[in-house]
Amino acid sequence: MSPFLFTCIMICVTLLLGVAGAFCFAIRARNMQYWLPAYLFSKKRDPKVSFSPEQARHIFVAVCDHFEPEWGSPTKSEAIARVDRWCEEYPARFSRFSDSRGQVPQHTFFYPQDQYAPEYLDRLASLCKQGYGDVEIHLHHDHDTADGLRQKMNEFRQTLFDRHGLLRKDPQTGEILYSFIHGNWALCNSRPDGRWCGVDNEIEILLETGCYADLTMPSAPSNTQTEIINSIYYAKNRPGERKSQNQGIHAQVGHSPDSDSLLMIQGPLRLDWSQRKWGLMPRIENSDLHAGRPGTVNRLHHWLAADVHVTGRPDWTFIKLHTHGAKPGNIDTLLGPETEAFHTELRAEAERHPEWKYYYVTAWEMAALVHQAEQGGTIPDFDAIHKQSTQVSEPLINAETPAVSSKK
């Protein structure tokens, strides 16, 4: 081999190694190593469906807000003004929109226990009672204990129910129920450094205190992101381990889980090649609504492509979005013309797709619809949900279909 040819080969090898190294660095910098294998290699759980007006695609959209009026340590008057803005502008801007059942856009406020103040919740409760959404529970904690978490959840759910008329009771047991989003994404002590939680057996405590579903994920690009993605599944506490939600059992028609499993409803997580960084690296579509990144029809098609559904019911698509709606900047987007434009575009897109039926839902309704699908429902029955809106569906039989398992 001539020296020139050898030099050319070495240059090419060096360039290839450099490109590969750069991609590996970019992947790890955005913590994509946690979920990229599942994104690239996961198998479809259901055959592809050809939708038509006779075989409709039912699309459920829930906006789950990590609603923190005191984000950034504002004055009390500034924090109240943020809440007042939501209560005044949300009905004014969005009451003219409606979905396939005639419902206005719904917003679920996951209110942080650690920022409790009655003046905020009284205002939100009034907005929700007008029919614009619901309130559930959010939590930031650090170096906590199981006993400490248990006390926080029990006291806060009781306060929300008794003081503000929020949440709901199971009519059979009388237990106050709630859904949950973990602050800092650190569910089950899932951060590698152990910060912003402290409770490995968090699933166990949540179930014990009336939690009917967790809606924390996706958390990408956080290092708390699970290996399971784009799924509705059930997770159990794994004694002695962190991040129990990293494995579980897919929700499936005709099956429901053991009583010690918690329903996990994830939002869409995908690579968006239409939004490339430096013209090379795809951006992460993580279903987050924020300043500069409102809902759009392009994003909607990514959310649909994520295909989050109950196994055996691929014609019901669950789109769980998240946001921090009290954060300056975000509030302007979520209560601004960009979000009005999205609802206008969504209505127009649905008119172009007569096979679509879309529904604005709360977190509670979304969980109830999961259970309807599990029980064999073929048409979403909202009347049944609201007729017995305080009752969580009963299990049928134990599931045996595994979701993606975490690496050992």
Tab-separated table of N, CA and C in Angstrom, residues 132-268:
chain	number	residue	atom	x	y	z
A	132	TYR	N	-63.642	24.332	33.134
A	132	TYR	CA	-62.445	24.492	32.317
A	132	TYR	C	-61.285	23.580	32.712
A	133	GLY	N	-61.506	22.671	33.640
A	133	GLY	CA	-60.404	21.787	33.977
A	133	GLY	C	-60.543	21.161	35.336
A	134	ASP	N	-59.400	20.870	35.924
A	134	ASP	CA	-59.362	20.098	37.160
A	134	ASP	C	-58.066	20.425	37.888
A	135	VAL	N	-57.998	20.057	39.154
A	135	VAL	CA	-56.784	20.213	39.955
A	135	VAL	C	-56.358	18.842	40.466
A	136	GLU	N	-55.071	18.550	40.346
A	136	GLU	CA	-54.490	17.322	40.883
A	136	GLU	C	-53.243	17.703	41.679
A	137	ILE	N	-52.381	16.739	41.999
A	137	ILE	CA	-51.281	16.992	42.940
A	137	ILE	C	-49.912	16.890	42.278
A	138	HIS	N	-49.100	17.878	42.579
A	138	HIS	CA	-47.705	17.983	42.159
A	138	HIS	C	-46.875	18.090	43.448
A	139	LEU	N	-45.624	17.662	43.398
A	139	LEU	CA	-44.807	17.711	44.617
A	139	LEU	C	-43.337	17.889	44.298
A	140	HIS	N	-42.702	18.847	44.980
A	140	HIS	CA	-41.244	18.966	45.016
A	140	HIS	C	-40.798	18.584	46.425
A	141	HIS	N	-39.891	17.661	46.524
A	141	HIS	CA	-39.336	17.343	47.852
A	141	HIS	C	-37.905	16.853	47.675
A	142	ASP	N	-37.166	16.850	48.759
A	142	ASP	CA	-35.741	16.515	48.700
A	142	ASP	C	-35.345	15.849	50.018
A	143	HIS	N	-34.562	14.782	49.920
A	143	HIS	CA	-34.116	14.049	51.116
A	143	HIS	C	-35.302	13.688	52.005
A	144	ASP	N	-36.396	13.291	51.372
A	144	ASP	CA	-37.623	12.960	52.105
A	144	ASP	C	-37.551	11.511	52.603
A	145	THR	N	-38.547	11.147	53.382
A	145	THR	CA	-38.690	9.777	53.876
A	145	THR	C	-40.074	9.263	53.495
A	146	ALA	N	-40.263	7.947	53.605
A	146	ALA	CA	-41.570	7.378	53.305
A	146	ALA	C	-42.639	7.959	54.227
A	147	ASP	N	-42.314	8.089	55.500
A	147	ASP	CA	-43.281	8.657	56.450
A	147	ASP	C	-43.585	10.111	56.120
A	148	GLY	N	-42.551	10.853	55.756
A	148	GLY	CA	-42.761	12.254	55.405
A	148	GLY	C	-43.625	12.405	54.168
A	149	LEU	N	-43.380	11.570	53.157
A	149	LEU	CA	-44.188	11.611	51.931
A	149	LEU	C	-45.628	11.216	52.226
A	150	ARG	N	-45.804	10.179	53.011
A	150	ARG	CA	-47.150	9.727	53.367
A	150	ARG	C	-47.939	10.855	54.044
A	151	GLN	N	-47.308	11.549	54.972
A	151	GLN	CA	-47.975	12.641	55.669
A	151	GLN	C	-48.329	13.771	54.706
A	152	LYS	N	-47.398	14.135	53.844
A	152	LYS	CA	-47.653	15.216	52.880
A	152	LYS	C	-48.853	14.899	52.009
A	153	MET	N	-48.881	13.691	51.444
A	153	MET	CA	-49.956	13.342	50.527
A	153	MET	C	-51.298	13.245	51.243
A	154	ASN	N	-51.327	12.630	52.404
A	154	ASN	CA	-52.587	12.493	53.129
A	154	ASN	C	-53.150	13.847	53.553
A	155	GLU	N	-52.293	14.701	54.063
A	155	GLU	CA	-52.762	16.012	54.527
A	155	GLU	C	-53.187	16.889	53.351
A	156	PHE	N	-52.436	16.845	52.253
A	156	PHE	CA	-52.739	17.733	51.134
A	156	PHE	C	-54.011	17.306	50.415
A	157	ARG	N	-54.186	16.001	50.215
A	157	ARG	CA	-55.414	15.581	49.541
A	157	ARG	C	-56.642	15.912	50.404
A	158	GLN	N	-56.498	15.786	51.724
A	158	GLN	CA	-57.606	16.127	52.615
A	158	GLN	C	-57.914	17.619	52.536
A	159	THR	N	-56.875	18.449	52.494
A	159	THR	CA	-57.073	19.898	52.392
A	159	THR	C	-57.736	20.274	51.077
A	160	LEU	N	-57.262	19.705	49.989
A	160	LEU	CA	-57.861	20.025	48.696
A	160	LEU	C	-59.338	19.639	48.661
A	161	PHE	N	-59.653	18.502	49.244
A	161	PHE	CA	-61.037	18.024	49.226
A	161	PHE	C	-61.920	18.831	50.183
A	162	ASP	N	-61.481	18.970	51.424
A	162	ASP	CA	-62.314	19.613	52.453
A	162	ASP	C	-62.358	21.131	52.305
A	163	ARG	N	-61.202	21.740	52.078
A	163	ARG	CA	-61.127	23.202	52.077
A	163	ARG	C	-61.540	23.807	50.736
A	164	HIS	N	-61.246	23.080	49.622
A	164	HIS	CA	-61.437	23.677	48.302
A	164	HIS	C	-62.435	22.949	47.414
A	165	GLY	N	-62.977	21.829	47.884
A	165	GLY	CA	-63.938	21.089	47.068
A	165	GLY	C	-63.330	20.474	45.830
A	166	LEU	N	-62.044	20.137	45.900
A	166	LEU	CA	-61.331	19.567	44.764
A	166	LEU	C	-61.086	18.074	44.980
A	167	LEU	N	-60.549	17.426	43.966
A	167	LEU	CA	-60.349	15.974	43.957
A	167	LEU	C	-61.703	15.279	44.044
A	168	ARG	N	-61.712	14.002	44.342
A	168	ARG	CA	-62.951	13.222	44.385
A	168	ARG	C	-62.742	11.995	45.240
A	169	LYS	N	-63.851	11.411	45.680
A	169	LYS	CA	-63.775	10.203	46.501
A	169	LYS	C	-64.238	8.976	45.714
A	170	ASP	N	-63.627	7.857	46.036
A	170	ASP	CA	-64.129	6.583	45.550
A	170	ASP	C	-65.417	6.279	46.322
A	171	PRO	N	-66.559	6.142	45.641
A	171	PRO	CA	-67.826	5.959	46.360
A	171	PRO	C	-67.903	4.648	47.125
A	172	GLN	N	-67.060	3.684	46.757
A	172	GLN	CA	-67.097	2.400	47.457
A	172	GLN	C	-66.285	2.424	48.748
A	173	THR	N	-65.124	3.083	48.699
A	173	THR	CA	-64.241	3.073	49.867
A	173	THR	C	-64.255	4.384	50.636
A	174	GLY	N	-64.726	5.462	49.992
A	174	GLY	CA	-64.685	6.769	50.624
A	174	GLY	C	-63.317	7.411	50.597
A	175	GLU	N	-62.357	6.798	49.905
A	175	GLU	CA	-60.993	7.325	49.876
A	175	GLU	C	-60.886	8.479	48.892
A	176	ILE	N	-60.163	9.533	49.297
A	176	ILE	CA	-59.901	10.662	48.405
A	176	ILE	C	-58.833	10.251	47.395
A	177	LEU	N	-59.120	10.483	46.116
A	177	LEU	CA	-58.248	10.047	45.023
A	177	LEU	C	-57.557	11.237	44.374
A	178	TYR	N	-56.389	10.986	43.814
A	178	TYR	CA	-55.653	12.031	43.099
A	178	TYR	C	-54.716	11.398	42.084
A	179	SER	N	-54.337	12.179	41.080
A	179	SER	CA	-53.232	11.787	40.195
A	179	SER	C	-52.038	12.664	40.525
A	180	PHE	N	-50.868	12.272	40.021
A	180	PHE	CA	-49.623	12.809	40.561
A	180	PHE	C	-48.627	13.120	39.454
A	181	ILE	N	-47.917	14.228	39.635
A	181	ILE	CA	-46.717	14.539	38.852
A	181	ILE	C	-45.608	14.898	39.835
A	182	HIS	N	-44.459	14.293	39.645
A	182	HIS	CA	-43.326	14.510	40.541
A	182	HIS	C	-42.514	15.719	40.100
A	183	GLY	N	-42.265	16.639	41.018
A	183	GLY	CA	-41.404	17.776	40.729
A	183	GLY	C	-39.983	17.337	40.443
A	184	ASN	N	-39.329	18.066	39.553
A	184	ASN	CA	-37.954	17.758	39.156
A	184	ASN	C	-37.844	16.377	38.514
A	185	TRP	N	-38.980	15.793	38.146
A	185	TRP	CA	-39.044	14.528	37.398
A	185	TRP	C	-38.523	13.315	38.184
A	186	ALA	N	-38.208	13.489	39.465
A	186	ALA	CA	-37.402	12.487	40.182
A	186	ALA	C	-38.243	11.423	40.869
A	187	LEU	N	-39.283	10.934	40.211
A	187	LEU	CA	-40.140	9.897	40.767
A	187	LEU	C	-39.318	8.691	41.206
A	188	CYS	N	-39.651	8.146	42.368
A	188	CYS	CA	-38.966	6.960	42.919
A	188	CYS	C	-37.459	7.172	43.051
A	189	ASN	N	-37.086	8.417	43.438
A	189	ASN	CA	-35.674	8.701	43.706
A	189	ASN	C	-34.801	8.397	42.491
A	190	SER	N	-35.279	8.783	41.311
A	190	SER	CA	-34.666	8.312	40.065
A	190	SER	C	-33.461	9.116	39.590
A	191	ARG	N	-33.171	10.244	40.209
A	191	ARG	CA	-31.955	10.969	39.811
A	191	ARG	C	-30.718	10.195	40.264
A	192	PRO	N	-29.698	10.096	39.434
A	192	PRO	CA	-28.491	9.377	39.844
A	192	PRO	C	-27.857	9.928	41.119
A	193	ASP	N	-28.013	11.232	41.354
A	193	ASP	CA	-27.408	11.817	42.556
A	193	ASP	C	-28.319	11.732	43.782
A	194	GLY	N	-29.523	11.176	43.620
A	194	GLY	CA	-30.422	11.003	44.752
A	194	GLY	C	-31.116	12.263	45.233
A	195	ARG	N	-30.983	13.359	44.488
A	195	ARG	CA	-31.623	14.613	44.904
A	195	ARG	C	-33.092	14.664	44.485
A	196	TRP	N	-33.820	15.582	45.132
A	196	TRP	CA	-35.187	15.959	44.799
A	196	TRP	C	-36.197	14.817	44.931
A	197	CYS	N	-35.898	13.919	45.862
A	197	CYS	CA	-36.863	12.904	46.244
A	197	CYS	C	-36.409	12.290	47.560
A	198	GLY	N	-35.762	11.122	47.504
A	198	GLY	CA	-35.295	10.449	48.703
A	198	GLY	C	-36.077	9.194	49.045
A	199	VAL	N	-37.207	8.967	48.331
A	199	VAL	CA	-38.084	7.843	48.669
A	199	VAL	C	-38.049	6.823	47.536
A	200	ASP	N	-37.299	5.737	47.724
A	200	ASP	CA	-37.205	4.711	46.690
A	200	ASP	C	-38.557	4.062	46.423
A	201	ASN	N	-39.337	3.827	47.479
A	201	ASN	CA	-40.618	3.116	47.347
A	201	ASN	C	-41.791	4.084	47.177
A	202	GLU	N	-41.587	5.105	46.373
A	202	GLU	CA	-42.603	6.148	46.207
A	202	GLU	C	-43.911	5.592	45.636
A	203	ILE	N	-43.830	4.655	44.704
A	203	ILE	CA	-45.046	4.065	44.137
A	203	ILE	C	-45.913	3.456	45.235
A	204	GLU	N	-45.284	2.770	46.143
A	204	GLU	CA	-45.994	2.136	47.253
A	204	GLU	C	-46.748	3.173	48.085
A	205	ILE	N	-46.096	4.293	48.380
A	205	ILE	CA	-46.727	5.333	49.204
A	205	ILE	C	-47.833	6.038	48.423
A	206	LEU	N	-47.617	6.286	47.147
A	206	LEU	CA	-48.649	6.923	46.338
A	206	LEU	C	-49.920	6.077	46.302
A	207	LEU	N	-49.773	4.791	46.072
A	207	LEU	CA	-50.939	3.906	46.064
A	207	LEU	C	-51.643	3.912	47.418
A	208	GLU	N	-50.865	3.881	48.461
A	208	GLU	CA	-51.421	3.848	49.815
A	208	GLU	C	-52.228	5.102	50.123
A	209	THR	N	-51.845	6.236	49.518
A	209	THR	CA	-52.492	7.510	49.828
A	209	THR	C	-53.510	7.931	48.770
A	210	GLY	N	-53.938	7.011	47.909
A	210	GLY	CA	-55.050	7.297	47.009
A	210	GLY	C	-54.688	7.745	45.610
A	211	CYS	N	-53.441	7.577	45.194
A	211	CYS	CA	-53.054	7.979	43.836
A	211	CYS	C	-53.593	6.961	42.825
A	212	TYR	N	-54.306	7.445	41.813
A	212	TYR	CA	-54.863	6.545	40.807
A	212	TYR	C	-54.034	6.503	39.523
A	213	ALA	N	-53.108	7.463	39.338
A	213	ALA	CA	-52.253	7.450	38.141
A	213	ALA	C	-51.109	8.428	38.328
A	214	ASP	N	-49.978	8.100	37.728
A	214	ASP	CA	-48.837	9.017	37.663
A	214	ASP	C	-48.700	9.492	36.220
A	215	LEU	N	-48.479	10.804	36.047
A	215	LEU	CA	-48.351	11.393	34.707
A	215	LEU	C	-47.069	12.208	34.589
A	216	THR	N	-46.005	11.742	35.239
A	216	THR	CA	-44.750	12.489	35.256
A	216	THR	C	-44.007	12.438	33.922
A	217	MET	N	-43.991	11.295	33.278
A	217	MET	CA	-43.165	11.116	32.088
A	217	MET	C	-43.845	11.646	30.821
A	218	PRO	N	-43.059	12.053	29.796
A	218	PRO	CA	-41.605	11.934	29.708
A	218	PRO	C	-40.898	13.077	30.415
A	219	SER	N	-39.654	12.803	30.806
A	219	SER	CA	-38.836	13.831	31.438
A	219	SER	C	-37.619	14.195	30.595
A	220	ALA	N	-37.435	13.550	29.436
A	220	ALA	CA	-36.303	13.864	28.573
A	220	ALA	C	-36.280	15.366	28.289
A	221	PRO	N	-35.095	15.974	28.328
A	221	PRO	CA	-33.746	15.390	28.368
A	221	PRO	C	-33.171	15.161	29.772
A	222	SER	N	-33.992	15.090	30.792
A	222	SER	CA	-33.503	14.820	32.142
A	222	SER	C	-32.953	13.399	32.241
A	223	ASN	N	-32.014	13.197	33.163
A	223	ASN	CA	-31.473	11.854	33.385
A	223	ASN	C	-32.414	10.982	34.214
A	224	THR	N	-33.610	11.475	34.505
A	224	THR	CA	-34.632	10.670	35.171
A	224	THR	C	-35.527	9.927	34.171
A	225	GLN	N	-35.331	10.161	32.883
A	225	GLN	CA	-36.181	9.558	31.861
A	225	GLN	C	-36.138	8.025	31.938
A	226	THR	N	-37.301	7.410	31.802
A	226	THR	CA	-37.399	5.952	31.827
A	226	THR	C	-37.026	5.352	30.481
A	227	GLU	N	-36.678	4.054	30.520
A	227	GLU	CA	-36.440	3.310	29.296
A	227	GLU	C	-37.748	2.979	28.590
A	228	ILE	N	-38.820	2.813	29.332
A	228	ILE	CA	-40.138	2.661	28.722
A	228	ILE	C	-40.581	4.030	28.210
A	229	ILE	N	-41.020	4.095	26.967
A	229	ILE	CA	-41.475	5.357	26.393
A	229	ILE	C	-42.772	5.124	25.627
A	230	ASN	N	-43.508	6.222	25.424
A	230	ASN	CA	-44.712	6.205	24.586
A	230	ASN	C	-45.654	5.069	24.976
A	231	SER	N	-45.886	4.939	26.271
A	231	SER	CA	-46.640	3.787	26.774
A	231	SER	C	-47.620	4.173	27.873
A	232	ILE	N	-48.634	3.342	27.993
A	232	ILE	CA	-49.515	3.323	29.162
A	232	ILE	C	-49.281	1.974	29.813
A	233	TYR	N	-48.825	1.985	31.049
A	233	TYR	CA	-48.420	0.728	31.676
A	233	TYR	C	-48.591	0.827	33.183
A	234	TYR	N	-48.292	-0.264	33.863
A	234	TYR	CA	-48.386	-0.321	35.319
A	234	TYR	C	-47.028	-0.682	35.897
A	235	ALA	N	-46.632	0.045	36.931
A	235	ALA	CA	-45.345	-0.189	37.584
A	235	ALA	C	-45.571	-0.553	39.046
A	236	LYS	N	-44.703	-1.440	39.541
A	236	LYS	CA	-44.728	-1.835	40.939
A	236	LYS	C	-43.461	-1.353	41.633
A	237	ASN	N	-43.560	-1.201	42.928
A	237	ASN	CA	-42.364	-0.949	43.723
A	237	ASN	C	-41.429	-2.157	43.632
A	238	ARG	N	-40.144	-1.868	43.420
A	238	ARG	CA	-39.122	-2.926	43.421
A	238	ARG	C	-38.245	-2.707	44.645
A	239	PRO	N	-38.460	-3.493	45.682
A	239	PRO	CA	-37.771	-3.256	46.953
A	239	PRO	C	-36.260	-3.161	46.788
A	240	GLY	N	-35.696	-2.135	47.424
A	240	GLY	CA	-34.250	-1.958	47.399
A	240	GLY	C	-33.716	-1.311	46.143
A	241	GLU	N	-34.601	-0.898	45.222
A	241	GLU	CA	-34.158	-0.288	43.968
A	241	GLU	C	-34.811	1.080	43.787
A	242	ARG	N	-34.097	1.950	43.108
A	242	ARG	CA	-34.667	3.216	42.684
A	242	ARG	C	-35.359	3.035	41.331
A	243	LYS	N	-36.107	4.043	40.926
A	243	LYS	CA	-36.671	4.136	39.575
A	243	LYS	C	-37.488	2.888	39.223
A	244	SER	N	-38.387	2.513	40.104
A	244	SER	CA	-39.216	1.336	39.863
A	244	SER	C	-40.028	1.451	38.578
A	245	GLN	N	-40.347	2.669	38.166
A	245	GLN	CA	-41.152	2.875	36.963
A	245	GLN	C	-40.389	2.564	35.690
A	246	ASN	N	-39.135	2.133	35.800
A	246	ASN	CA	-38.338	1.838	34.617
A	246	ASN	C	-38.761	0.531	33.951
A	247	GLN	N	-39.622	-0.233	34.601
A	247	GLN	CA	-40.178	-1.430	33.983
A	247	GLN	C	-41.619	-1.587	34.425
A	248	GLY	N	-42.376	-2.392	33.707
A	248	GLY	CA	-43.777	-2.542	34.066
A	248	GLY	C	-44.525	-3.419	33.090
A	249	ILE	N	-45.843	-3.409	33.215
A	249	ILE	CA	-46.749	-4.225	32.412
A	249	ILE	C	-47.645	-3.300	31.600
A	250	HIS	N	-47.678	-3.489	30.294
A	250	HIS	CA	-48.519	-2.651	29.451
A	250	HIS	C	-49.992	-2.807	29.804
A	251	ALA	N	-50.708	-1.677	29.804
A	251	ALA	CA	-52.168	-1.732	29.876
A	251	ALA	C	-52.680	-2.456	28.635
A	252	GLN	N	-53.680	-3.322	28.819
A	252	GLN	CA	-54.134	-4.163	27.718
A	252	GLN	C	-55.625	-4.448	27.835
A	253	VAL	N	-56.283	-4.517	26.697
A	253	VAL	CA	-57.702	-4.848	26.689
A	253	VAL	C	-57.908	-6.218	27.327
A	254	GLY	N	-58.853	-6.286	28.250
A	254	GLY	CA	-59.170	-7.543	28.913
A	254	GLY	C	-58.312	-7.860	30.109
A	255	HIS	N	-57.377	-6.972	30.426
A	255	HIS	CA	-56.490	-7.205	31.555
A	255	HIS	C	-56.384	-5.934	32.395
A	256	SER	N	-56.154	-6.113	33.665
A	256	SER	CA	-55.764	-5.001	34.525
A	256	SER	C	-54.820	-5.554	35.579
A	257	PRO	N	-54.125	-4.693	36.291
A	257	PRO	CA	-52.959	-5.130	37.048
A	257	PRO	C	-53.269	-5.627	38.448
A	258	ASP	N	-52.235	-6.087	39.093
A	258	ASP	CA	-52.324	-6.348	40.523
A	258	ASP	C	-52.605	-5.039	41.262
A	259	SER	N	-53.180	-5.156	42.430
A	259	SER	CA	-53.570	-3.964	43.186
A	259	SER	C	-52.381	-3.143	43.659
A	260	ASP	N	-51.189	-3.728	43.653
A	260	ASP	CA	-50.006	-2.983	44.091
A	260	ASP	C	-49.253	-2.373	42.916
A	261	SER	N	-49.941	-2.209	41.770
A	261	SER	CA	-49.359	-1.564	40.596
A	261	SER	C	-50.009	-0.213	40.366
A	262	LEU	N	-49.212	0.760	39.959
A	262	LEU	CA	-49.705	2.117	39.715
A	262	LEU	C	-49.759	2.390	38.213
A	263	LEU	N	-50.872	2.947	37.763
A	263	LEU	CA	-51.040	3.312	36.365
A	263	LEU	C	-50.089	4.455	36.011
A	264	MET	N	-49.323	4.261	34.924
A	264	MET	CA	-48.384	5.266	34.430
A	264	MET	C	-48.840	5.692	33.033
A	265	ILE	N	-49.201	6.958	32.878
A	265	ILE	CA	-49.627	7.484	31.580
A	265	ILE	C	-48.542	8.428	31.073
A	266	GLN	N	-47.893	8.041	29.984
A	266	GLN	CA	-46.785	8.825	29.451
A	266	GLN	C	-47.240	9.702	28.290
A	267	GLY	N	-46.544	10.822	28.129
A	267	GLY	CA	-46.743	11.658	26.960
A	267	GLY	C	-45.802	11.254	25.843
A	268	PRO	N	-46.029	11.778	24.638
A	268	PRO	CA	-45.203	11.412	23.481
A	268	PRO	C	-43.745	11.834	23.645
